[in-house]
mmCIF file of C-alpha atoms and ligand atoms in Angstrom:
data_model
loop_
_atom_site.group_PDB
_atom_site.id
_atom_site.type_symbol
_atom_site.label_atom_id
_atom_site.label_comp_id
_atom_site.label_asym_id
_atom_site.label_seq_id
_atom_site.Cartn_x
_atom_site.Cartn_y
_atom_site.Cartn_z
ATOM 1 C CA MET A 17 60.489 120.126 95.609
ATOM 2 C CA LYS A 18 60.611 119.175 99.618
ATOM 3 C CA LYS A 19 64.345 119.897 100.500
ATOM 4 C CA MET A 20 66.763 117.283 101.137
ATOM 5 C CA ASN A 21 70.095 117.120 102.563
ATOM 6 C CA ILE A 22 72.390 115.495 100.507
ATOM 7 C CA PRO A 23 76.262 115.384 101.788
ATOM 8 C CA PHE A 24 79.343 115.576 98.761
ATOM 9 C CA ALA A 25 80.180 111.740 100.401
ATOM 10 C CA LYS A 26 79.021 109.495 102.851
ATOM 11 C CA VAL A 27 81.226 106.684 104.215
ATOM 12 C CA PHE A 28 79.809 103.413 104.707
ATOM 13 C CA ILE A 29 80.441 100.434 107.448
ATOM 14 C CA LEU A 30 78.173 98.046 106.905
ATOM 15 C CA GLY A 31 80.855 94.983 107.020
ATOM 16 C CA ASN A 32 83.586 93.267 108.963
ATOM 17 C CA GLU A 33 84.851 96.654 110.575
ATOM 18 C CA TYR A 34 83.910 96.084 114.800
ATOM 19 C CA LYS A 35 85.374 92.721 114.188
ATOM 20 C CA TYR A 36 88.559 93.044 112.745
ATOM 21 C CA ILE A 37 88.471 96.354 115.071
ATOM 22 C CA LYS A 38 87.560 94.712 118.262
ATOM 23 C CA GLU A 39 90.100 91.654 117.337
ATOM 24 C CA VAL A 40 92.663 93.919 117.353
ATOM 25 C CA LEU A 41 91.912 95.284 120.406
ATOM 26 C CA GLU A 42 91.627 92.330 122.214
ATOM 27 C CA SER A 43 95.415 91.596 121.114
ATOM 28 C CA GLY A 44 96.772 94.577 122.371
ATOM 29 C CA TRP A 45 98.716 94.640 119.651
ATOM 30 C CA LEU A 46 97.403 98.315 118.398
ATOM 31 C CA THR A 47 100.270 99.145 115.994
ATOM 32 C CA THR A 48 101.754 97.324 112.975
ATOM 33 C CA ALA A 49 101.155 93.611 112.843
ATOM 34 C CA GLY A 50 99.339 90.835 111.629
ATOM 35 C CA LYS A 51 96.428 92.892 110.499
ATOM 36 C CA ALA A 52 98.356 95.672 107.791
ATOM 37 C CA LEU A 53 100.013 92.661 106.425
ATOM 38 C CA SER A 54 96.411 90.820 105.592
ATOM 39 C CA PHE A 55 95.617 94.375 103.904
ATOM 40 C CA GLU A 56 98.933 94.428 102.252
ATOM 41 C CA GLN A 57 98.368 90.572 100.920
ATOM 42 C CA ASN A 58 94.587 91.064 100.112
ATOM 43 C CA PHE A 59 95.484 94.427 98.295
ATOM 44 C CA SER A 60 97.967 93.377 96.674
ATOM 45 C CA ASN A 61 96.017 89.685 95.177
ATOM 46 C CA HIS A 62 93.007 92.534 94.682
ATOM 47 C CA VAL A 63 95.012 94.012 91.740
ATOM 48 C CA GLY A 64 97.625 92.009 90.900
ATOM 49 C CA SER A 65 101.444 93.741 92.293
ATOM 50 C CA ARG A 66 103.586 91.369 93.052
ATOM 51 C CA PHE A 67 104.533 93.465 96.079
ATOM 52 C CA ALA A 68 101.658 95.929 98.355
ATOM 53 C CA CYS A 69 103.172 98.312 101.473
ATOM 54 C CA ALA A 70 100.437 100.256 103.728
ATOM 55 C CA VAL A 71 101.202 102.686 104.758
ATOM 56 C CA ASN A 72 99.848 106.063 106.310
ATOM 57 C CA SER A 73 98.782 108.046 103.871
ATOM 58 C CA CYS A 74 99.177 108.172 99.933
ATOM 59 C CA THR A 75 101.415 111.210 100.495
ATOM 60 C CA ALA A 76 103.477 108.609 102.380
ATOM 61 C CA ALA A 77 102.882 106.327 99.387
ATOM 62 C CA LEU A 78 104.031 109.130 96.809
ATOM 63 C CA HIS A 79 107.140 109.768 99.054
ATOM 64 C CA LEU A 80 108.138 106.475 99.649
ATOM 65 C CA GLY A 81 108.538 105.575 95.948
ATOM 66 C CA ILE A 82 109.634 108.969 94.356
ATOM 67 C CA GLU A 83 112.694 107.880 97.171
ATOM 68 C CA ALA A 84 112.562 104.793 95.779
ATOM 69 C CA LEU A 85 112.632 105.229 92.241
ATOM 70 C CA GLY A 86 116.248 107.774 92.902
ATOM 71 C CA VAL A 87 115.093 110.685 91.754
ATOM 72 C CA LYS A 88 117.001 113.586 94.061
ATOM 73 C CA GLU A 89 117.928 117.105 94.013
ATOM 74 C CA GLY A 90 118.187 119.107 90.726
ATOM 75 C CA ASP A 91 115.897 116.275 89.549
ATOM 76 C CA LYS A 92 113.110 117.353 87.500
ATOM 77 C CA VAL A 93 109.668 115.841 87.584
ATOM 78 C CA PHE A 94 106.524 116.012 85.294
ATOM 79 C CA VAL A 95 103.083 115.962 86.754
ATOM 80 C CA PRO A 96 99.821 117.657 86.108
ATOM 81 C CA SER A 97 98.668 120.631 86.915
ATOM 82 C CA MET A 98 95.210 119.578 87.820
ATOM 83 C CA THR A 99 95.535 117.494 90.925
ATOM 84 C CA PHE A 100 96.040 117.179 94.378
ATOM 85 C CA THR A 101 98.853 119.134 95.834
ATOM 86 C CA ALA A 102 100.277 116.080 97.451
ATOM 87 C CA SER A 103 100.829 115.161 93.719
ATOM 88 C CA ALA A 104 103.403 117.575 93.713
ATOM 89 C CA GLU A 105 104.889 118.729 96.986
ATOM 90 C CA ILE A 106 106.305 115.284 97.361
ATOM 91 C CA ILE A 107 108.883 116.720 94.510
ATOM 92 C CA ARG A 108 110.045 119.582 96.761
ATOM 93 C CA TYR A 109 110.307 117.230 99.316
ATOM 94 C CA MET A 110 113.208 116.069 97.445
ATOM 95 C CA GLY A 111 114.551 119.092 96.697
ATOM 96 C CA ALA A 112 113.931 117.952 92.675
ATOM 97 C CA ASP A 113 111.548 120.358 90.689
ATOM 98 C CA PRO A 114 107.826 119.669 89.457
ATOM 99 C CA VAL A 115 107.228 120.399 85.206
ATOM 100 C CA PHE A 116 104.050 121.024 85.379
ATOM 101 C CA LEU A 117 101.623 119.468 82.417
ATOM 102 C CA ASP A 118 98.163 120.563 80.401
ATOM 103 C CA THR A 119 95.465 118.149 80.887
ATOM 104 C CA GLU A 120 92.975 116.790 78.905
ATOM 105 C CA TYR A 121 89.497 119.260 79.056
ATOM 106 C CA GLY A 122 86.881 116.486 80.046
ATOM 107 C CA SER A 123 88.890 113.838 81.691
ATOM 108 C CA ASN A 124 91.573 116.013 83.437
ATOM 109 C CA LEU A 125 94.409 112.993 82.284
ATOM 110 C CA ILE A 126 97.361 112.849 81.267
ATOM 111 C CA THR A 127 97.311 111.855 77.687
ATOM 112 C CA PRO A 128 100.198 110.373 75.508
ATOM 113 C CA GLU A 129 99.818 113.349 72.869
ATOM 114 C CA ILE A 130 100.597 115.553 76.272
ATOM 115 C CA LEU A 131 102.972 113.460 77.588
ATOM 116 C CA LEU A 132 104.836 113.861 74.662
ATOM 117 C CA LYS A 133 104.275 117.377 74.054
ATOM 118 C CA GLY A 134 105.873 117.953 78.058
ATOM 119 C CA ILE A 135 109.032 115.391 76.590
ATOM 120 C CA GLU A 136 109.583 117.655 73.306
ATOM 121 C CA GLU A 137 109.842 121.240 75.650
ATOM 122 C CA HIS A 138 111.240 119.714 78.649
ATOM 123 C CA PRO A 139 114.118 116.848 77.018
ATOM 124 C CA ASP A 140 115.734 116.636 80.287
ATOM 125 C CA VAL A 141 113.057 115.886 82.783
ATOM 126 C CA ARG A 142 113.720 112.047 83.835
ATOM 127 C CA SER A 143 110.731 111.118 85.659
ATOM 128 C CA LEU A 144 106.949 111.462 85.465
ATOM 129 C CA ILE A 145 104.101 111.034 88.272
ATOM 130 C CA ILE A 146 100.769 110.374 86.623
ATOM 131 C CA VAL A 147 97.739 110.827 88.015
ATOM 132 C CA HIS A 148 94.498 108.209 87.902
ATOM 133 C CA TYR A 149 92.158 111.246 88.357
ATOM 134 C CA GLY A 150 88.676 110.782 89.691
ATOM 135 C CA GLY A 151 89.287 106.982 89.697
ATOM 136 C CA GLN A 152 90.218 106.747 85.715
ATOM 137 C CA ALA A 153 93.392 105.158 84.368
ATOM 138 C CA ALA A 154 94.894 107.173 81.855
ATOM 139 C CA LYS A 155 96.144 106.124 78.785
ATOM 140 C CA MET A 156 99.211 103.149 80.412
ATOM 141 C CA ILE A 157 98.390 100.826 77.993
ATOM 142 C CA SER A 158 97.295 100.813 74.209
ATOM 143 C CA ALA A 159 96.503 97.492 71.694
ATOM 144 C CA LYS A 160 98.613 99.719 69.309
ATOM 145 C CA GLY A 161 101.473 99.682 72.336
ATOM 146 C CA ASP A 162 101.330 103.760 71.948
ATOM 147 C CA GLY A 163 100.364 103.753 75.729
ATOM 148 C CA ILE A 164 102.491 106.143 78.780
ATOM 149 C CA LEU A 165 104.739 102.886 79.743
ATOM 150 C CA GLY A 166 105.715 102.173 76.078
ATOM 151 C CA ILE A 167 106.332 106.567 75.434
ATOM 152 C CA CYS A 168 107.806 106.436 79.499
ATOM 153 C CA LYS A 169 110.791 103.625 78.390
ATOM 154 C CA SER A 170 111.500 105.365 75.100
ATOM 155 C CA HIS A 171 112.609 108.175 76.575
ATOM 156 C CA GLY A 172 114.266 106.709 80.358
ATOM 157 C CA ILE A 173 111.784 107.933 82.030
ATOM 158 C CA LYS A 174 110.612 106.937 85.330
ATOM 159 C CA ILE A 175 107.280 106.675 86.538
ATOM 160 C CA MET A 176 104.791 106.684 89.091
ATOM 161 C CA GLU A 177 101.207 106.659 89.434
ATOM 162 C CA ASP A 178 99.078 108.428 91.859
ATOM 163 C CA ALA A 179 95.966 106.604 92.621
ATOM 164 C CA ALA A 180 94.410 108.411 95.167
ATOM 165 C CA HIS A 181 91.512 108.727 92.982
ATOM 166 C CA ALA A 182 91.629 104.704 91.769
ATOM 167 C CA PHE A 183 90.585 102.226 93.385
ATOM 168 C CA PRO A 184 89.167 99.249 92.291
ATOM 169 C CA SER A 185 90.286 100.655 88.211
ATOM 170 C CA ARG A 186 90.661 99.028 85.331
ATOM 171 C CA LEU A 187 92.551 99.306 81.613
ATOM 172 C CA GLU A 188 92.159 97.083 79.056
ATOM 173 C CA GLY A 189 91.703 94.123 81.280
ATOM 174 C CA GLN A 190 94.169 95.011 84.241
ATOM 175 C CA MET A 191 93.682 96.429 87.479
ATOM 176 C CA VAL A 192 95.433 99.866 88.277
ATOM 177 C CA GLY A 193 98.240 99.002 90.824
ATOM 178 C CA SER A 194 99.619 96.800 88.557
ATOM 179 C CA PHE A 195 100.961 97.972 86.191
ATOM 180 C CA GLY A 196 104.196 100.328 86.311
ATOM 181 C CA ASP A 197 107.152 100.762 89.252
ATOM 182 C CA VAL A 198 104.790 102.786 91.511
ATOM 183 C CA THR A 199 101.474 103.052 92.366
ATOM 184 C CA CYS A 200 100.386 105.294 95.583
ATOM 185 C CA PHE A 201 96.850 104.544 96.542
ATOM 186 C CA SER A 202 94.639 106.512 99.449
ATOM 187 C CA PHE A 203 91.970 105.581 101.999
ATOM 188 C CA TYR A 204 91.669 108.920 103.404
ATOM 189 C CA ALA A 205 88.159 109.054 105.062
ATOM 190 C CA ASN A 206 85.720 110.470 101.840
ATOM 191 C CA LYS A 207 88.091 107.792 99.153
ATOM 192 C CA THR A 208 86.372 105.199 97.335
ATOM 193 C CA ILE A 209 87.210 102.401 100.490
ATOM 194 C CA THR A 210 88.928 103.944 104.027
ATOM 195 C CA THR A 211 91.127 103.529 106.609
ATOM 196 C CA ALA A 212 90.433 106.616 108.404
ATOM 197 C CA GLU A 213 94.302 107.796 106.535
ATOM 198 C CA GLY A 214 96.041 105.460 104.867
ATOM 199 C CA GLY A 215 97.722 104.797 101.814
ATOM 200 C CA MET A 216 99.803 101.641 99.988
ATOM 201 C CA LEU A 217 102.336 101.720 97.337
ATOM 202 C CA THR A 218 102.539 98.719 95.113
ATOM 203 C CA THR A 219 105.055 97.467 92.998
ATOM 204 C CA ASN A 220 106.461 94.803 90.988
ATOM 205 C CA SER A 221 110.124 95.665 91.981
ATOM 206 C CA GLU A 222 111.493 93.309 95.168
ATOM 207 C CA GLU A 223 114.173 96.171 94.634
ATOM 208 C CA ILE A 224 112.036 98.578 95.501
ATOM 209 C CA TYR A 225 109.347 96.870 97.802
ATOM 210 C CA ARG A 226 112.600 96.238 100.097
ATOM 211 C CA ARG A 227 114.024 99.816 100.036
ATOM 212 C CA VAL A 228 110.075 101.147 100.845
ATOM 213 C CA LYS A 229 109.758 98.740 103.804
ATOM 214 C CA ILE A 230 112.679 100.172 105.226
ATOM 215 C CA MET A 231 112.344 103.474 104.400
ATOM 216 C CA ARG A 232 108.570 103.673 106.129
ATOM 217 C CA LEU A 233 109.571 102.648 109.349
ATOM 218 C CA HIS A 234 113.103 104.304 110.389
ATOM 219 C CA GLY A 235 115.186 102.901 108.447
ATOM 220 C CA ILE A 236 115.620 99.613 110.716
ATOM 221 C CA ASP A 237 116.697 97.169 108.904
ATOM 222 C CA ARG A 238 113.461 94.737 111.134
ATOM 223 C CA ASP A 239 110.047 96.083 111.812
ATOM 224 C CA VAL A 240 108.852 96.007 114.660
ATOM 225 C CA TRP A 241 106.338 92.992 114.361
ATOM 226 C CA ASP A 242 109.447 91.278 112.597
ATOM 227 C CA ARG A 243 111.871 91.867 115.997
ATOM 228 C CA PHE A 244 109.230 90.515 118.467
ATOM 229 C CA THR A 245 108.001 87.140 116.580
ATOM 230 C CA SER A 246 111.590 86.186 115.150
ATOM 231 C CA ASP A 247 114.542 83.806 117.012
ATOM 232 C CA LYS A 248 116.380 86.992 117.581
ATOM 233 C CA PRO A 249 116.667 88.902 120.325
ATOM 234 C CA SER A 250 114.317 91.577 119.959
ATOM 235 C CA TRP A 251 115.952 94.290 121.129
ATOM 236 C CA GLU A 252 118.840 94.444 117.954
ATOM 237 C CA TYR A 253 118.051 96.250 115.411
ATOM 238 C CA ASP A 254 120.609 98.355 112.634
ATOM 239 C CA VAL A 255 119.801 101.903 111.027
ATOM 240 C CA VAL A 256 121.053 101.386 107.834
ATOM 241 C CA GLU A 257 119.384 104.624 106.004
ATOM 242 C CA ALA A 258 117.445 107.571 107.964
ATOM 243 C CA GLY A 259 114.188 106.793 106.859
ATOM 244 C CA TYR A 260 110.166 107.848 107.600
ATOM 245 C CA LYS A 261 107.715 106.955 110.384
ATOM 246 C CA TYR A 262 105.014 106.249 107.825
ATOM 247 C CA ASN A 263 103.587 102.581 109.581
ATOM 248 C CA MET A 264 99.862 102.078 109.355
ATOM 249 C CA PRO A 265 98.633 100.838 112.224
ATOM 250 C CA ASP A 266 96.889 97.239 112.767
ATOM 251 C CA VAL A 267 93.496 99.675 114.209
ATOM 252 C CA ASN A 268 93.434 101.320 110.858
ATOM 253 C CA ALA A 269 94.283 98.010 109.338
ATOM 254 C CA ALA A 270 91.390 96.214 110.264
ATOM 255 C CA ILE A 271 89.026 98.910 108.996
ATOM 256 C CA GLY A 272 90.975 98.692 105.129
ATOM 257 C CA LEU A 273 90.483 94.810 105.619
ATOM 258 C CA ALA A 274 86.914 95.116 105.780
ATOM 259 C CA GLN A 275 86.667 97.801 103.424
ATOM 260 C CA LEU A 276 88.682 95.892 101.393
ATOM 261 C CA GLU A 277 85.746 92.449 101.309
ATOM 262 C CA GLN A 278 82.938 95.225 99.931
ATOM 263 C CA ALA A 279 85.116 97.356 97.404
ATOM 264 C CA ASP A 280 83.904 95.746 94.340
ATOM 265 C CA LYS A 281 79.799 96.232 95.610
ATOM 266 C CA PHE A 282 80.527 99.669 96.788
ATOM 267 C CA ARG A 283 82.108 100.745 92.992
ATOM 268 C CA SER A 284 79.596 99.117 91.079
ATOM 269 C CA GLU A 285 76.828 101.355 93.390
ATOM 270 C CA ARG A 286 79.439 104.307 92.579
ATOM 271 C CA GLN A 287 78.561 103.508 88.642
ATOM 272 C CA LYS A 288 74.702 103.882 89.308
ATOM 273 C CA VAL A 289 75.623 107.088 90.391
ATOM 274 C CA ALA A 290 77.823 107.938 87.623
ATOM 275 C CA GLU A 291 74.837 106.610 85.075
ATOM 276 C CA PHE A 292 71.973 108.264 86.358
ATOM 277 C CA TYR A 293 73.683 112.293 86.006
ATOM 278 C CA TYR A 294 74.996 111.164 82.692
ATOM 279 C CA ASN A 295 71.263 109.910 81.608
ATOM 280 C CA ASN A 296 69.840 113.094 83.321
ATOM 281 C CA LEU A 297 72.349 115.446 82.626
ATOM 282 C CA LYS A 298 74.011 114.767 79.286
ATOM 283 C CA GLU A 299 71.004 117.121 77.299
ATOM 284 C CA LEU A 300 72.064 120.441 78.995
ATOM 285 C CA GLU A 301 74.403 122.608 76.911
ATOM 286 C CA MET A 302 75.289 124.931 79.889
ATOM 287 C CA ILE A 303 77.700 121.808 81.298
ATOM 288 C CA ASP A 304 80.064 119.183 80.219
ATOM 289 C CA LEU A 305 80.603 116.401 81.593
ATOM 290 C CA PRO A 306 82.976 114.174 82.265
ATOM 291 C CA VAL A 307 85.200 112.230 79.406
ATOM 292 C CA CYS A 308 85.086 108.798 79.581
ATOM 293 C CA HIS A 309 87.773 106.349 77.872
ATOM 294 C CA VAL A 310 87.175 103.134 79.697
ATOM 295 C CA PRO A 311 83.829 101.779 79.935
ATOM 296 C CA PHE A 312 81.893 102.525 82.522
ATOM 297 C CA GLU A 313 82.551 99.577 84.248
ATOM 298 C CA ASP A 314 86.008 100.014 84.569
ATOM 299 C CA HIS A 315 86.122 103.947 86.427
ATOM 300 C CA ALA A 316 87.022 104.004 89.978
ATOM 301 C CA TRP A 317 83.871 106.703 90.311
ATOM 302 C CA HIS A 318 85.914 107.846 93.017
ATOM 303 C CA LEU A 319 84.382 111.697 91.817
ATOM 304 C CA TYR A 320 82.137 113.357 89.485
ATOM 305 C CA PRO A 321 83.685 116.369 88.103
ATOM 306 C CA VAL A 322 80.594 118.450 85.477
ATOM 307 C CA ILE A 323 82.271 121.905 84.331
ATOM 308 C CA LEU A 324 79.850 124.852 83.713
ATOM 309 C CA ASN A 325 81.347 125.819 80.200
ATOM 310 C CA GLY A 326 79.858 129.115 78.765
ATOM 311 C CA ASN A 327 76.415 128.425 77.922
ATOM 312 C CA SER A 328 76.130 128.942 81.524
ATOM 313 C CA PRO A 329 73.986 131.714 82.858
ATOM 314 C CA ILE A 330 76.094 131.669 86.713
ATOM 315 C CA SER A 331 79.168 131.354 87.634
ATOM 316 C CA ARG A 332 80.815 127.873 89.170
ATOM 317 C CA ASN A 333 81.055 130.120 92.598
ATOM 318 C CA HIS A 334 77.259 131.127 92.746
ATOM 319 C CA CYS A 335 76.470 127.745 91.526
ATOM 320 C CA ILE A 336 77.702 126.053 94.483
ATOM 321 C CA GLU A 337 76.547 128.687 96.497
ATOM 322 C CA LYS A 338 72.973 127.654 96.343
ATOM 323 C CA LEU A 339 73.740 123.884 95.393
ATOM 324 C CA SER A 340 75.018 124.490 98.523
ATOM 325 C CA GLU A 341 71.463 126.466 99.968
ATOM 326 C CA ALA A 342 69.175 123.516 98.506
ATOM 327 C CA GLY A 343 70.981 121.276 100.884
ATOM 328 C CA ILE A 344 73.856 119.807 98.517
ATOM 329 C CA GLY A 345 76.959 119.298 99.332
ATOM 330 C CA THR A 346 79.405 119.944 96.529
ATOM 331 C CA SER A 347 83.811 120.413 96.121
ATOM 332 C CA VAL A 348 86.107 121.675 93.581
ATOM 333 C CA HIS A 349 88.454 119.009 91.929
ATOM 334 C CA TYR A 350 90.817 120.865 91.311
ATOM 335 C CA LYS A 351 92.183 124.548 91.426
ATOM 336 C CA PRO A 352 95.131 123.671 89.207
ATOM 337 C CA LEU A 353 98.285 124.198 91.090
ATOM 338 C CA HIS A 354 99.735 126.371 88.401
ATOM 339 C CA GLN A 355 97.469 128.980 90.043
ATOM 340 C CA MET A 356 98.396 128.217 93.746
ATOM 341 C CA THR A 357 100.729 130.631 95.132
ATOM 342 C CA TYR A 358 103.712 128.254 95.722
ATOM 343 C CA TYR A 359 104.318 127.084 92.742
ATOM 344 C CA LYS A 360 102.769 129.980 90.927
ATOM 345 C CA ASN A 361 106.359 132.400 92.565
ATOM 346 C CA LYS A 362 108.438 130.044 92.714
ATOM 347 C CA TYR A 363 107.921 128.685 88.974
ATOM 348 C CA ARG A 364 107.096 132.338 87.340
ATOM 349 C CA LEU A 365 103.637 130.107 86.018
ATOM 350 C CA THR A 366 101.419 131.686 83.845
ATOM 351 C CA GLU A 367 97.629 131.001 82.600
ATOM 352 C CA ARG A 368 98.489 130.945 78.957
ATOM 353 C CA ASP A 369 100.661 127.266 79.395
ATOM 354 C CA TYR A 370 97.522 125.750 80.956
ATOM 355 C CA PRO A 371 94.560 126.522 78.342
ATOM 356 C CA ASN A 372 92.845 123.080 79.564
ATOM 357 C CA ALA A 373 92.917 123.464 82.920
ATOM 358 C CA GLU A 374 92.365 126.478 82.930
ATOM 359 C CA LYS A 375 88.735 126.171 80.860
ATOM 360 C CA THR A 376 87.948 123.819 83.118
ATOM 361 C CA TRP A 377 88.944 125.551 86.075
ATOM 362 C CA LYS A 378 86.686 128.454 85.543
ATOM 363 C CA GLY A 379 83.600 126.105 85.252
ATOM 364 C CA ASN A 380 83.942 123.408 87.819
ATOM 365 C CA LEU A 381 82.439 121.067 90.239
ATOM 366 C CA SER A 382 82.238 117.629 91.621
ATOM 367 C CA LEU A 383 78.764 116.447 91.839
ATOM 368 C CA PRO A 384 78.003 114.379 95.482
ATOM 369 C CA ILE A 385 78.715 110.735 94.788
ATOM 370 C CA TYR A 386 78.851 108.047 97.520
ATOM 371 C CA PRO A 387 77.484 103.697 97.209
ATOM 372 C CA PHE A 388 73.592 103.549 97.464
ATOM 373 C CA MET A 389 72.234 106.663 96.666
ATOM 374 C CA SER A 390 69.204 106.771 96.479
ATOM 375 C CA ASP A 391 67.425 107.480 92.859
ATOM 376 C CA GLU A 392 64.840 109.825 95.023
ATOM 377 C CA GLU A 393 68.267 111.546 96.157
ATOM 378 C CA LEU A 394 69.812 111.599 92.791
ATOM 379 C CA ASN A 395 66.504 112.989 90.716
ATOM 380 C CA TYR A 396 66.605 116.236 93.811
ATOM 381 C CA VAL A 397 70.336 116.502 92.650
ATOM 382 C CA CYS A 398 69.399 116.492 89.293
ATOM 383 C CA GLU A 399 66.336 118.693 89.075
ATOM 384 C CA THR A 400 67.812 121.432 91.753
ATOM 385 C CA LEU A 401 70.946 121.837 89.344
ATOM 386 C CA LYS A 402 68.696 121.864 86.022
ATOM 387 C CA ARG A 403 66.293 124.823 87.952
ATOM 388 C CA ILE A 404 69.300 126.659 89.479
ATOM 389 C CA LEU A 405 70.793 126.259 85.406
ATOM 390 C CA GLY A 406 67.672 127.968 84.298
ATOM 391 C CA ALA A 407 67.708 124.424 82.033
HETATM 392 C C1 LIG B 514 95.289 113.137 93.635
HETATM 393 C C2 LIG B 514 95.753 113.028 94.489
HETATM 394 N N1 LIG B 514 97.317 112.074 95.569
HETATM 395 C C3 LIG B 514 97.056 112.454 96.547
HETATM 396 C C4 LIG B 514 96.766 112.622 97.482
HETATM 397 C C5 LIG B 514 96.876 112.587 99.463
HETATM 398 O O1 LIG B 514 96.336 111.184 99.685
HETATM 399 P P1 LIG B 514 96.062 111.330 101.140
HETATM 400 O O2 LIG B 514 95.253 112.245 101.901
HETATM 401 O O3 LIG B 514 96.007 109.695 102.036
HETATM 402 O O4 LIG B 514 97.350 111.644 101.712
HETATM 403 C C6 LIG B 514 94.566 113.061 97.516
HETATM 404 C C7 LIG B 514 93.976 112.917 98.175
HETATM 405 O O5 LIG B 514 92.743 113.577 98.319
HETATM 406 C C8 LIG B 514 94.824 113.150 95.827
HETATM 407 O O6 LIG B 514 93.236 113.724 95.616
#
């Protein structure tokens, strides 16, 4: 087979990105203004939330969200171990402490059963960060009414959704971003739509929206755009809190607006990749494919993570090296947080408490996935993987 070069992720700038950026540059107003506002409006329309707040990263959105939920020093917050550190570090920003939960093998999601067990063991925890891992929505709601939202409500637990991977993503006909009090999205360069760096917080609560808007920009009671467009003198503003500097510049929002117009196309293209992998790899006894609880068309397919199981003749690291030699980019999502020095030492975490994350971590690797991957590229990835695994 002829060697190919296949990156792990690829960005596509195919729509109105240049046009909208030019409009921003020519307007002379590069920071947060009309384009950010339009991006927020179009995004909230897309997910069906009442409000959306554009910020300069998903981490910023998570920080603003947990602050607006009122999590404070000494509080405890559930978070999965199998996630990126941003999901947990923002708990520490507030002086609160993470309580790590294991996740389901194969989907890497917190399930209602795992949450109930966590509540039983830690009845003092009052908040939860749920991660829609890889682009698949966790079971927030269910036809039987035993979803995560219902459990949280009956136990007085506040919930924030980390949807860094999950745009556009759906559950039971409803878009992620419209369920809970706070949902946070990422537009980092390798995400399903990008603004280079950026994030969005959606909410249906006017109170949370108002708090987030003020804290997003220094705790000032008027945003800069408002100061320069309203009748009041532009110099006049009050500081009502010690806020942050998390606003999204219009140059980034311009890219986001154009990417949003292509989001559904990008998603369905990613789905084709997932289907190809599924059809070509499902018979291999040495790898476990992602467990999918939602129909393929409801999944954002940010990631395609596979797990080399006990039947694999080689280790995950060796497999990644061999794939890399063959020109194929991969990644690992994730080394679980209970294994990371800071969390492990601070909270004296032991591997025994996270059996599924441990089993996953021994063999997990994420295969290349991006829109418009050709059958030739996909075939090359599958055949190379089979050759390496001796299948
Ligand atoms: C699950 C998860 N949450 C949060 C983030 C943080 O996103 P950002 O880089 O936009 O701050 C990431 C980034 O990859 C992520 O994977």
